[in-house]
Amino acid sequence: MRKNICLLLAVCCSFSAFAQKQQDYPIQPVPFTSVKLADHFWNSRIETNRTATIPASFTRCESTGRVKNFQMAAARSGKFCTTYPFDDTDIYKTIEGASYSLAVHPDKQLDHYLDSIITIVGKAQEPDGYLYTARTIDPIHPQAWAGPERWVNEQNMSHELYNAGHMYEAAAAHFMATGKRNFLNIALKNADLLVRTFGPGKRTVAPGHEIVEMGLVRLYRISGKKEYLDLAKFFIDARGHKEYNKKSKNPFENGVYWQDDTPVTNQDEAEGHAVRAMYLYSGMTDVAALTGDKEYIAAIDKIWDNMVSQKLYVQGSIGAVGDGERFGGNYELPNTTAYNETCAAIGNVFWNQRMFLLHGDSKYIDLLEKTLYNGLISGVGLDGKSFFYTNAMQIRDSFTHPDIERERSGWFTCSCCPTNIVRLIPSIPGYMYAQNGKDVYVNLFISGSANLKVAEKELKITQQNNYPWDGGLVFNIDPASAMDMNLKIRIPGWAQDKAIPSDLYSYEKPSAQKIEIKVNGKAVDYQMDHGYAVISKKWKKNDRVELTLPMDVQRVIANEKLADDNGKIAIQRGPIMYCAEWKDNAGKPSSFIIPKDVVFTPSYNADLLNGVITLKADVKSVNVDEANQNVSTVTSTLTAIPYYSWANRGKGEMTVWFPEQVKYVDLLSK
Amino acid sequence: MRKNICLLLAVCCSFSAFAQKQQDYPIQPVPFTSVKLADHFWNSRIETNRTATIPASFTRCESTGRVKNFQMAAARSGKFCTTYPFDDTDIYKTIEGASYSLAVHPDKQLDHYLDSIITIVGKAQEPDGYLYTARTIDPIHPQAWAGPERWVNEQNMSHELYNAGHMYEAAAAHFMATGKRNFLNIALKNADLLVRTFGPGKRTVAPGHEIVEMGLVRLYRISGKKEYLDLAKFFIDARGHKEYNKKSKNPFENGVYWQDDTPVTNQDEAEGHAVRAMYLYSGMTDVAALTGDKEYIAAIDKIWDNMVSQKLYVQGSIGAVGDGERFGGNYELPNTTAYNETCAAIGNVFWNQRMFLLHGDSKYIDLLEKTLYNGLISGVGLDGKSFFYTNAMQIRDSFTHPDIERERSGWFTCSCCPTNIVRLIPSIPGYMYAQNGKDVYVNLFISGSANLKVAEKELKITQQNNYPWDGGLVFNIDPASAMDMNLKIRIPGWAQDKAIPSDLYSYEKPSAQKIEIKVNGKAVDYQMDHGYAVISKKWKKNDRVELTLPMDVQRVIANEKLADDNGKIAIQRGPIMYCAEWKDNAGKPSSFIIPKDVVFTPSYNADLLNGVITLKADVKSVNVDEANQNVSTVTSTLTAIPYYSWANRGKGEMTVWFPEQVKYVDLLSK
């Protein structure tokens, strides 16, 4: 594993100010603070997040009593006034998102507001570093989930370490974005309490809802204090040693819900609560990178393969089962009851970024891109103030399920997803580029410019494109002076006829268009390396790279083991998965049959859904004449929109998968 | 409550040889040994049970190792060789069924075989009375569910008291049928051990799978030993005192699965594992009758109302949910995933018979009849050797669920249902008549004769009818000499336009035919009392009563809260619920639309399914032309068969509910 020196602020995964020469990810991300976007698709989302989502989130933290909980804890008096002890984390996550925002968009008022909130948080902290409002407000009568004493309910209910983990993530982001230590010091004091409390010969627990592991790694990167890294590993290794009823199929009884059924190095399947799983695997990847632990790497590689080849929805969502918010069994990917928590998609982005930094393979970014452009941003409405907790695959008038949302809400009693969106959206520029010495990775195609240093020399990369709609991409490579550099541009799996890097989904036929790369107007030969087109040359000022990706409309077919998708097709164009919604399809998007010879016509519509390419095709649909009780087949126009944009125009039916031919109909009387 | 003296063998519920003047059910059943059937519908089933089911069941008890378990326990050596510790009960239940059979159909060979099995059972019993092969074979390494010591796993896993309860039921039946005490003595010795072990100041447990309560009552009726009755009540009262996680919705975590979440006198909803529930409620009814406990009666009345008005399928099945084999929530009666364990239907017959004996209302027999003629006997194939564990409401080619059976099996690893059928079928004559002094109840309409005593005088009642196909019923009332007697003939709810005694289902319009009763050829006025037509007169030799019940084909509609049945209809004629099966309907029974003005033509077909009335109607159906991908509405003939007779001609689609009109179609590609 190569050692790497990185002195830049590294928000997404690494911050190695102290960390010269130590073992770490061989690849380091270019921090989002070095990237300035000028992108139609993402700028509007990030700006909406800044102007609408962040303020709304703070307003809700205040109006729902989340801030009051901290004030009461500061006063050591009152009664915990929200529902869950982990409600504290909504404040942390909003501070984290606001910090990312501040770093690229200075805002004194917001900066002061954060400081005022951080002051309250600091006062809620007990003298020894403990910070958990559900107990500190009234330690004699803590909130029910908190348990009678510190830590005793951690596995099942209290979320004390979950709160700590989110606090560390937020404090690290705030420190890196602002340079201020006020929140960081609170976090370090709390982490020191954990170090005194947990570890060999001290208290042991397998954290009930993982994230403290990632958070401790983040504090380790800032502080260089090895105890934090050791404790992260201790918590990970604590899993799988509790007595469960191994015969039970109930994930609460057999420990699978918490990924606690067996030690992590024995785990080989993505299982249990999907968000917890993503945070655990992310933490394991961090610790593996920092320690070189080969058993961890073997385990997460197996788990990733399992997830991708058996438990991933076609639009990148995970966590099929509502009961337990968890992964289903292998190939258990039902459509009408798909749960797909937004937080799980966000966790999947965290994990895949780490897997890429560890292995340098584009397949992880392929999945990250699929998730990001589809099943993740579907979780927030175009207004930035309405959210999906679940992300449906199919909405039918004839079928309701209590778990499955049909329209977005402003906030939830358990409001993890909205505040996770708050922190994810402004961090997106940090996922675009990465570097390993003279290897520069271009992972995402988003217009704007990035400032890197390659062998101490300045390098500016500018993208000008209209992704994800247009496959013609331009990269301006502008070194301060001529330099040797290996430009590694990700060639997406979908452009190479791989729907995702597994056999779970595939395209019916190859793209008609070909991939082409030109440098300064001339076609070049390039090497492919782990999914990247590598262009090695001495780069000069204003070199121009053009990449053409095929933008055919693709018919996606599913592995036959996916019972709900058998005989059906999904529609993809570039990285975007499509769906059909009631609004464009006379209320009944599921009445269409999409035959093999379908021809879709793409057209950009600037006024629709903040600007989208729609796909239209004239196909057969099955019509019900209610008055005469006649059912017949007619030809009509199917209009598909990007999946991420559904449910922004009221509620009604939506479907991602369409029958290729009809063998049978189910008569519904309501 | 009236006291009653009954010296007859009373198999179904009471055996009161000792019990003069003590508190008991006000109504006593006429034992099945006093009834001789000559009925086309039932004789063939009972004869098949005798000649096919009982021998096949014993053969399977031997071939699967169930008998070997007893032999090894007798030898105190070996290794438990079947799957579940409750596999012992399959032998007990088959002995019970064989005993009923012996009582009406003497068979020396069978009698000797029973004795030989009972000898082995006796040798498997430990000196202090303990009888449980899963431990006795090897107490150091008992079968895993058995637990390391006696009784410690009873609540969750061991089924030690469940085995005891079935043993008592079987031993009582064997004693009553044969007069032999060999099995009874084994049972009494075991019951005495329970009395020494459990009770106030001794060990306490809420039996994990109820039935020991009913079994102890049965032994109490035979022996008069009040400790057995007291212990039955002790076990019932032990429920609801364990610490569970009351907030959990998981029925294993909150105790609902075992009916252990709250004391029984607080229970007001049919909940948890459906078979356990039926056995508990039956035991409570027995104890209530024998002790006059008003709190028990209040509880079971509420639970019965809940079950009937919110948790009962239209064909009499209960236990909607496969996960936990349990009752769903109120109005949770899905069709495609209906579980409907055969044992739960049998338990429901037990309970309703007891509720009738307690309250004297025909509504309990209405439900008993609905269950018996539909969702219970569907559990056994016409060959007597193939069984359903579950009883589906709808089978679709396009939908499979691992829990839902499409065809019957010869035996199951957990083979409770086949052996419960073995014991239920030959006991049916015992459900026909009951008596309370001079009130004689006629509950079921089955051809044959019964010998009763009314005020010490002999009375013979003979039924000659073709029920359930023909509504013209004839009862020959033949006292040894003229006698005053109140003949109470059940007028079924369905004949009075009550689909069942609740608003869960109703008929669309009243029957065109009227109920008519004649005595010796002359129409008589009669009083209705609790659902019974009461004819009070001085009866003379060869009096003849004729009752005409309407046999209109009825369209049944469901309460709108039943989501899966909204806008649909079911078909009923007399007590028989109908379904449409693939075989008679070009493979697609669910393609039909049954409009309000449908006219069904009934016709008896002697060669079909052992003789059934089919219902035919020309209606619209939706046809899929696969080759041309055209969907259209055509007119075709729907043929419906009795629900109980489905799945006797291979496997394919089946449906009970039909859309009344189509508002929407679901396109299926497989």
mmCIF file of C-alpha atoms in Angstrom, chain A residues 93-324:
data_model
loop_
_atom_site.group_PDB
_atom_site.id
_atom_site.type_symbol
_atom_site.label_atom_id
_atom_site.label_comp_id
_atom_site.label_asym_id
_atom_site.label_seq_id
_atom_site.Cartn_x
_atom_site.Cartn_y
_atom_site.Cartn_z
ATOM 1 C CA LYS A 93 -25.902 17.086 11.300
ATOM 2 C CA THR A 94 -27.337 20.488 10.467
ATOM 3 C CA ILE A 95 -24.221 22.150 11.905
ATOM 4 C CA GLU A 96 -22.168 19.809 9.734
ATOM 5 C CA GLY A 97 -24.071 20.730 6.574
ATOM 6 C CA ALA A 98 -23.954 24.416 7.466
ATOM 7 C CA SER A 99 -20.187 24.165 7.968
ATOM 8 C CA TYR A 100 -19.667 22.713 4.484
ATOM 9 C CA SER A 101 -21.830 25.502 3.161
ATOM 10 C CA LEU A 102 -19.905 28.199 5.053
ATOM 11 C CA ALA A 103 -16.597 27.000 3.655
ATOM 12 C CA VAL A 104 -17.618 27.786 0.103
ATOM 13 C CA HIS A 105 -20.157 30.519 0.788
ATOM 14 C CA PRO A 106 -19.099 32.752 3.688
ATOM 15 C CA ASP A 107 -22.050 33.956 5.718
ATOM 16 C CA LYS A 108 -21.329 35.849 8.931
ATOM 17 C CA GLN A 109 -24.816 35.528 10.243
ATOM 18 C CA LEU A 110 -24.799 31.771 9.832
ATOM 19 C CA ASP A 111 -21.315 31.595 11.354
ATOM 20 C CA HIS A 112 -22.534 33.460 14.443
ATOM 21 C CA TYR A 113 -25.632 31.343 14.658
ATOM 22 C CA LEU A 114 -23.501 28.187 14.614
ATOM 23 C CA ASP A 115 -21.341 29.596 17.386
ATOM 24 C CA SER A 116 -24.415 30.356 19.471
ATOM 25 C CA ILE A 117 -25.709 26.806 19.035
ATOM 26 C CA ILE A 118 -22.270 25.359 19.775
ATOM 27 C CA THR A 119 -22.165 27.399 22.982
ATOM 28 C CA ILE A 120 -25.421 25.794 24.098
ATOM 29 C CA VAL A 121 -24.098 22.352 23.140
ATOM 30 C CA GLY A 122 -20.956 23.012 25.168
ATOM 31 C CA LYS A 123 -22.973 23.974 28.224
ATOM 32 C CA ALA A 124 -24.980 20.765 27.916
ATOM 33 C CA GLN A 125 -21.777 18.768 28.218
ATOM 34 C CA GLU A 126 -21.103 17.332 31.670
ATOM 35 C CA PRO A 127 -17.751 18.099 33.343
ATOM 36 C CA ASP A 128 -16.219 14.765 32.415
ATOM 37 C CA GLY A 129 -17.162 15.158 28.743
ATOM 38 C CA TYR A 130 -20.459 13.207 28.644
ATOM 39 C CA LEU A 131 -22.878 14.845 26.244
ATOM 40 C CA TYR A 132 -26.346 13.361 25.902
ATOM 41 C CA THR A 133 -29.313 15.533 26.681
ATOM 42 C CA ALA A 134 -31.704 12.627 27.268
ATOM 43 C CA ARG A 135 -29.872 11.897 30.532
ATOM 44 C CA THR A 136 -28.185 15.155 31.524
ATOM 45 C CA ILE A 137 -31.470 17.063 31.724
ATOM 46 C CA ASP A 138 -32.604 14.764 34.530
ATOM 47 C CA PRO A 139 -30.242 11.894 35.403
ATOM 48 C CA ILE A 140 -32.668 10.559 37.997
ATOM 49 C CA HIS A 141 -35.463 10.246 35.458
ATOM 50 C CA PRO A 142 -33.779 10.065 32.082
ATOM 51 C CA GLN A 143 -35.718 9.565 28.863
ATOM 52 C CA ALA A 144 -36.933 5.945 28.755
ATOM 53 C CA TRP A 145 -34.593 4.727 26.019
ATOM 54 C CA ALA A 146 -31.576 6.227 27.766
ATOM 55 C CA GLY A 147 -31.564 3.558 30.460
ATOM 56 C CA PRO A 148 -31.042 4.113 34.201
ATOM 57 C CA GLU A 149 -27.282 4.604 33.868
ATOM 58 C CA ARG A 150 -24.813 5.666 31.253
ATOM 59 C CA TRP A 151 -24.077 3.093 28.548
ATOM 60 C CA VAL A 152 -26.231 0.240 29.920
ATOM 61 C CA ASN A 153 -28.825 0.617 27.127
ATOM 62 C CA GLU A 154 -26.331 1.422 24.388
ATOM 63 C CA GLN A 155 -26.798 -1.802 22.446
ATOM 64 C CA ASN A 156 -30.561 -1.670 22.123
ATOM 65 C CA MET A 157 -31.919 1.721 22.772
ATOM 66 C CA SER A 158 -29.877 4.639 24.048
ATOM 67 C CA HIS A 159 -27.865 5.723 20.990
ATOM 68 C CA GLU A 160 -25.296 7.403 23.276
ATOM 69 C CA LEU A 161 -22.422 6.423 20.985
ATOM 70 C CA TYR A 162 -24.471 7.234 17.902
ATOM 71 C CA ASN A 163 -24.901 10.760 19.198
ATOM 72 C CA ALA A 164 -21.164 10.913 19.897
ATOM 73 C CA GLY A 165 -20.293 9.774 16.370
ATOM 74 C CA HIS A 166 -22.458 12.393 14.705
ATOM 75 C CA MET A 167 -21.032 15.019 17.031
ATOM 76 C CA TYR A 168 -17.493 14.110 15.957
ATOM 77 C CA GLU A 169 -18.394 14.249 12.277
ATOM 78 C CA ALA A 170 -19.992 17.642 12.736
ATOM 79 C CA ALA A 171 -17.225 19.060 14.942
ATOM 80 C CA ALA A 172 -14.569 17.917 12.463
ATOM 81 C CA ALA A 173 -16.436 19.542 9.576
ATOM 82 C CA HIS A 174 -16.905 22.757 11.548
ATOM 83 C CA PHE A 175 -13.225 22.895 12.467
ATOM 84 C CA MET A 176 -12.094 22.193 8.913
ATOM 85 C CA ALA A 177 -14.505 24.672 7.385
ATOM 86 C CA THR A 178 -13.983 27.529 9.848
ATOM 87 C CA GLY A 179 -10.680 26.811 11.574
ATOM 88 C CA LYS A 180 -12.454 27.323 14.898
ATOM 89 C CA ARG A 181 -11.917 24.877 17.722
ATOM 90 C CA ASN A 182 -15.010 25.637 19.803
ATOM 91 C CA PHE A 183 -17.007 22.585 18.634
ATOM 92 C CA LEU A 184 -13.917 20.434 18.110
ATOM 93 C CA ASN A 185 -12.880 20.832 21.745
ATOM 94 C CA ILE A 186 -16.304 19.627 22.898
ATOM 95 C CA ALA A 187 -15.942 16.578 20.675
ATOM 96 C CA LEU A 188 -12.402 15.808 21.806
ATOM 97 C CA LYS A 189 -13.430 16.055 25.452
ATOM 98 C CA ASN A 190 -16.217 13.585 24.789
ATOM 99 C CA ALA A 191 -13.924 11.270 22.843
ATOM 100 C CA ASP A 192 -11.447 11.312 25.730
ATOM 101 C CA LEU A 193 -14.264 10.180 28.023
ATOM 102 C CA LEU A 194 -14.946 7.280 25.651
ATOM 103 C CA VAL A 195 -11.252 6.363 25.681
ATOM 104 C CA ARG A 196 -11.290 6.328 29.505
ATOM 105 C CA THR A 197 -14.523 4.333 29.589
ATOM 106 C CA PHE A 198 -14.222 1.719 26.854
ATOM 107 C CA GLY A 199 -11.435 -0.604 25.786
ATOM 108 C CA PRO A 200 -9.570 -3.704 26.871
ATOM 109 C CA GLY A 201 -9.955 -4.127 30.615
ATOM 110 C CA LYS A 202 -12.570 -1.415 30.660
ATOM 111 C CA ARG A 203 -16.163 -1.399 29.516
ATOM 112 C CA THR A 204 -17.100 -3.255 26.309
ATOM 113 C CA VAL A 205 -20.054 -2.700 24.032
ATOM 114 C CA ALA A 206 -20.933 -3.226 20.386
ATOM 115 C CA PRO A 207 -22.411 0.179 19.530
ATOM 116 C CA GLY A 208 -26.102 -0.232 18.781
ATOM 117 C CA HIS A 209 -26.199 2.174 15.843
ATOM 118 C CA GLU A 210 -22.781 2.499 14.320
ATOM 119 C CA ILE A 211 -21.182 5.816 13.396
ATOM 120 C CA VAL A 212 -18.917 6.457 16.395
ATOM 121 C CA GLU A 213 -16.258 4.435 14.549
ATOM 122 C CA MET A 214 -16.165 6.825 11.556
ATOM 123 C CA GLY A 215 -16.352 9.783 13.916
ATOM 124 C CA LEU A 216 -13.412 8.606 16.020
ATOM 125 C CA VAL A 217 -11.349 8.124 12.857
ATOM 126 C CA ARG A 218 -12.135 11.673 11.850
ATOM 127 C CA LEU A 219 -10.954 12.991 15.230
ATOM 128 C CA TYR A 220 -7.866 10.797 14.942
ATOM 129 C CA ARG A 221 -7.041 12.374 11.589
ATOM 130 C CA ILE A 222 -7.272 15.843 13.115
ATOM 131 C CA SER A 223 -5.637 15.189 16.457
ATOM 132 C CA GLY A 224 -3.240 12.380 15.650
ATOM 133 C CA LYS A 225 -4.316 10.760 18.917
ATOM 134 C CA LYS A 226 -3.938 7.049 18.252
ATOM 135 C CA GLU A 227 -6.273 6.084 21.105
ATOM 136 C CA TYR A 228 -9.185 7.281 18.968
ATOM 137 C CA LEU A 229 -8.236 4.966 16.129
ATOM 138 C CA ASP A 230 -7.678 2.111 18.573
ATOM 139 C CA LEU A 231 -11.064 2.697 20.152
ATOM 140 C CA ALA A 232 -12.756 2.722 16.739
ATOM 141 C CA LYS A 233 -11.209 -0.674 16.063
ATOM 142 C CA PHE A 234 -12.148 -1.869 19.557
ATOM 143 C CA PHE A 235 -15.805 -0.985 18.948
ATOM 144 C CA ILE A 236 -15.765 -2.747 15.575
ATOM 145 C CA ASP A 237 -14.146 -5.851 17.059
ATOM 146 C CA ALA A 238 -16.694 -5.871 19.907
ATOM 147 C CA ARG A 239 -19.373 -7.054 17.473
ATOM 148 C CA GLY A 240 -20.412 -10.698 17.330
ATOM 149 C CA HIS A 241 -19.650 -11.726 20.890
ATOM 150 C CA LYS A 242 -23.077 -11.497 22.468
ATOM 151 C CA GLU A 243 -25.376 -14.464 23.050
ATOM 152 C CA TYR A 244 -28.251 -14.422 20.599
ATOM 153 C CA ASN A 245 -30.795 -16.995 19.585
ATOM 154 C CA LYS A 246 -28.951 -18.139 16.493
ATOM 155 C CA LYS A 247 -31.840 -20.293 15.327
ATOM 156 C CA SER A 248 -34.237 -17.412 15.223
ATOM 157 C CA LYS A 249 -35.013 -15.850 11.877
ATOM 158 C CA ASN A 250 -35.975 -12.650 13.662
ATOM 159 C CA PRO A 251 -33.131 -10.162 13.086
ATOM 160 C CA PHE A 252 -33.654 -8.661 16.538
ATOM 161 C CA GLU A 253 -33.351 -12.045 18.193
ATOM 162 C CA ASN A 254 -30.397 -13.322 16.203
ATOM 163 C CA GLY A 255 -28.341 -10.113 16.320
ATOM 164 C CA VAL A 256 -28.340 -9.548 12.552
ATOM 165 C CA TYR A 257 -30.281 -6.311 12.926
ATOM 166 C CA TRP A 258 -27.223 -4.748 14.607
ATOM 167 C CA GLN A 259 -24.620 -6.616 12.502
ATOM 168 C CA ASP A 260 -23.815 -8.271 15.822
ATOM 169 C CA ASP A 261 -24.505 -11.919 15.031
ATOM 170 C CA THR A 262 -20.899 -12.790 14.296
ATOM 171 C CA PRO A 263 -17.532 -10.993 14.464
ATOM 172 C CA VAL A 264 -17.107 -8.536 11.612
ATOM 173 C CA THR A 265 -14.271 -10.502 10.066
ATOM 174 C CA ASN A 266 -16.674 -13.414 9.620
ATOM 175 C CA GLN A 267 -19.355 -11.278 8.014
ATOM 176 C CA ASP A 268 -19.815 -11.725 4.296
ATOM 177 C CA GLU A 269 -23.327 -10.483 3.587
ATOM 178 C CA ALA A 270 -24.879 -7.016 3.704
ATOM 179 C CA GLU A 271 -27.394 -7.562 6.485
ATOM 180 C CA GLY A 272 -29.548 -5.949 9.103
ATOM 181 C CA HIS A 273 -30.512 -2.295 9.436
ATOM 182 C CA ALA A 274 -29.172 -0.780 6.236
ATOM 183 C CA VAL A 275 -27.978 2.559 7.622
ATOM 184 C CA ARG A 276 -26.182 0.901 10.513
ATOM 185 C CA ALA A 277 -24.604 -1.487 8.026
ATOM 186 C CA MET A 278 -23.327 1.323 5.787
ATOM 187 C CA TYR A 279 -21.840 3.183 8.735
ATOM 188 C CA LEU A 280 -20.189 0.032 10.061
ATOM 189 C CA TYR A 281 -18.687 -0.872 6.695
ATOM 190 C CA SER A 282 -17.503 2.728 6.216
ATOM 191 C CA GLY A 283 -15.853 2.653 9.624
ATOM 192 C CA MET A 284 -14.260 -0.708 8.853
ATOM 193 C CA THR A 285 -12.903 0.673 5.581
ATOM 194 C CA ASP A 286 -11.411 3.672 7.387
ATOM 195 C CA VAL A 287 -9.781 1.477 10.013
ATOM 196 C CA ALA A 288 -8.575 -0.986 7.372
ATOM 197 C CA ALA A 289 -6.943 1.873 5.433
ATOM 198 C CA LEU A 290 -5.278 3.248 8.530
ATOM 199 C CA THR A 291 -4.106 -0.074 9.951
ATOM 200 C CA GLY A 292 -3.731 -2.243 6.856
ATOM 201 C CA ASP A 293 -5.984 -4.867 8.471
ATOM 202 C CA LYS A 294 -6.315 -7.517 5.772
ATOM 203 C CA GLU A 295 -9.143 -9.382 7.476
ATOM 204 C CA TYR A 296 -11.266 -6.259 7.476
ATOM 205 C CA ILE A 297 -10.539 -5.748 3.797
ATOM 206 C CA ALA A 298 -11.443 -9.339 2.978
ATOM 207 C CA ALA A 299 -14.745 -8.948 4.861
ATOM 208 C CA ILE A 300 -15.808 -5.626 3.341
ATOM 209 C CA ASP A 301 -14.874 -6.857 -0.143
ATOM 210 C CA LYS A 302 -17.174 -9.859 0.321
ATOM 211 C CA ILE A 303 -19.961 -7.771 1.794
ATOM 212 C CA TRP A 304 -19.722 -5.274 -1.063
ATOM 213 C CA ASP A 305 -19.910 -8.047 -3.642
ATOM 214 C CA ASN A 306 -22.945 -9.489 -1.885
ATOM 215 C CA MET A 307 -24.710 -6.145 -1.723
ATOM 216 C CA VAL A 308 -24.052 -5.254 -5.338
ATOM 217 C CA SER A 309 -24.816 -8.645 -6.802
ATOM 218 C CA GLN A 310 -27.902 -9.482 -4.740
ATOM 219 C CA LYS A 311 -29.338 -6.618 -2.709
ATOM 220 C CA LEU A 312 -29.249 -3.448 -4.792
ATOM 221 C CA TYR A 313 -32.228 -1.818 -6.468
ATOM 222 C CA VAL A 314 -31.806 -0.725 -10.054
ATOM 223 C CA GLN A 315 -31.799 2.962 -9.106
ATOM 224 C CA GLY A 316 -29.081 2.448 -6.493
ATOM 225 C CA SER A 317 -31.208 2.163 -3.373
ATOM 226 C CA ILE A 318 -30.607 -0.389 -0.625
ATOM 227 C CA GLY A 319 -32.536 -1.682 2.384
ATOM 228 C CA ALA A 320 -35.538 -3.416 0.837
ATOM 229 C CA VAL A 321 -37.456 -4.317 3.980
ATOM 230 C CA GLY A 322 -39.418 -1.840 6.075
ATOM 231 C CA ASP A 323 -39.698 -4.038 9.145
ATOM 232 C CA GLY A 324 -36.319 -3.308 10.715
#
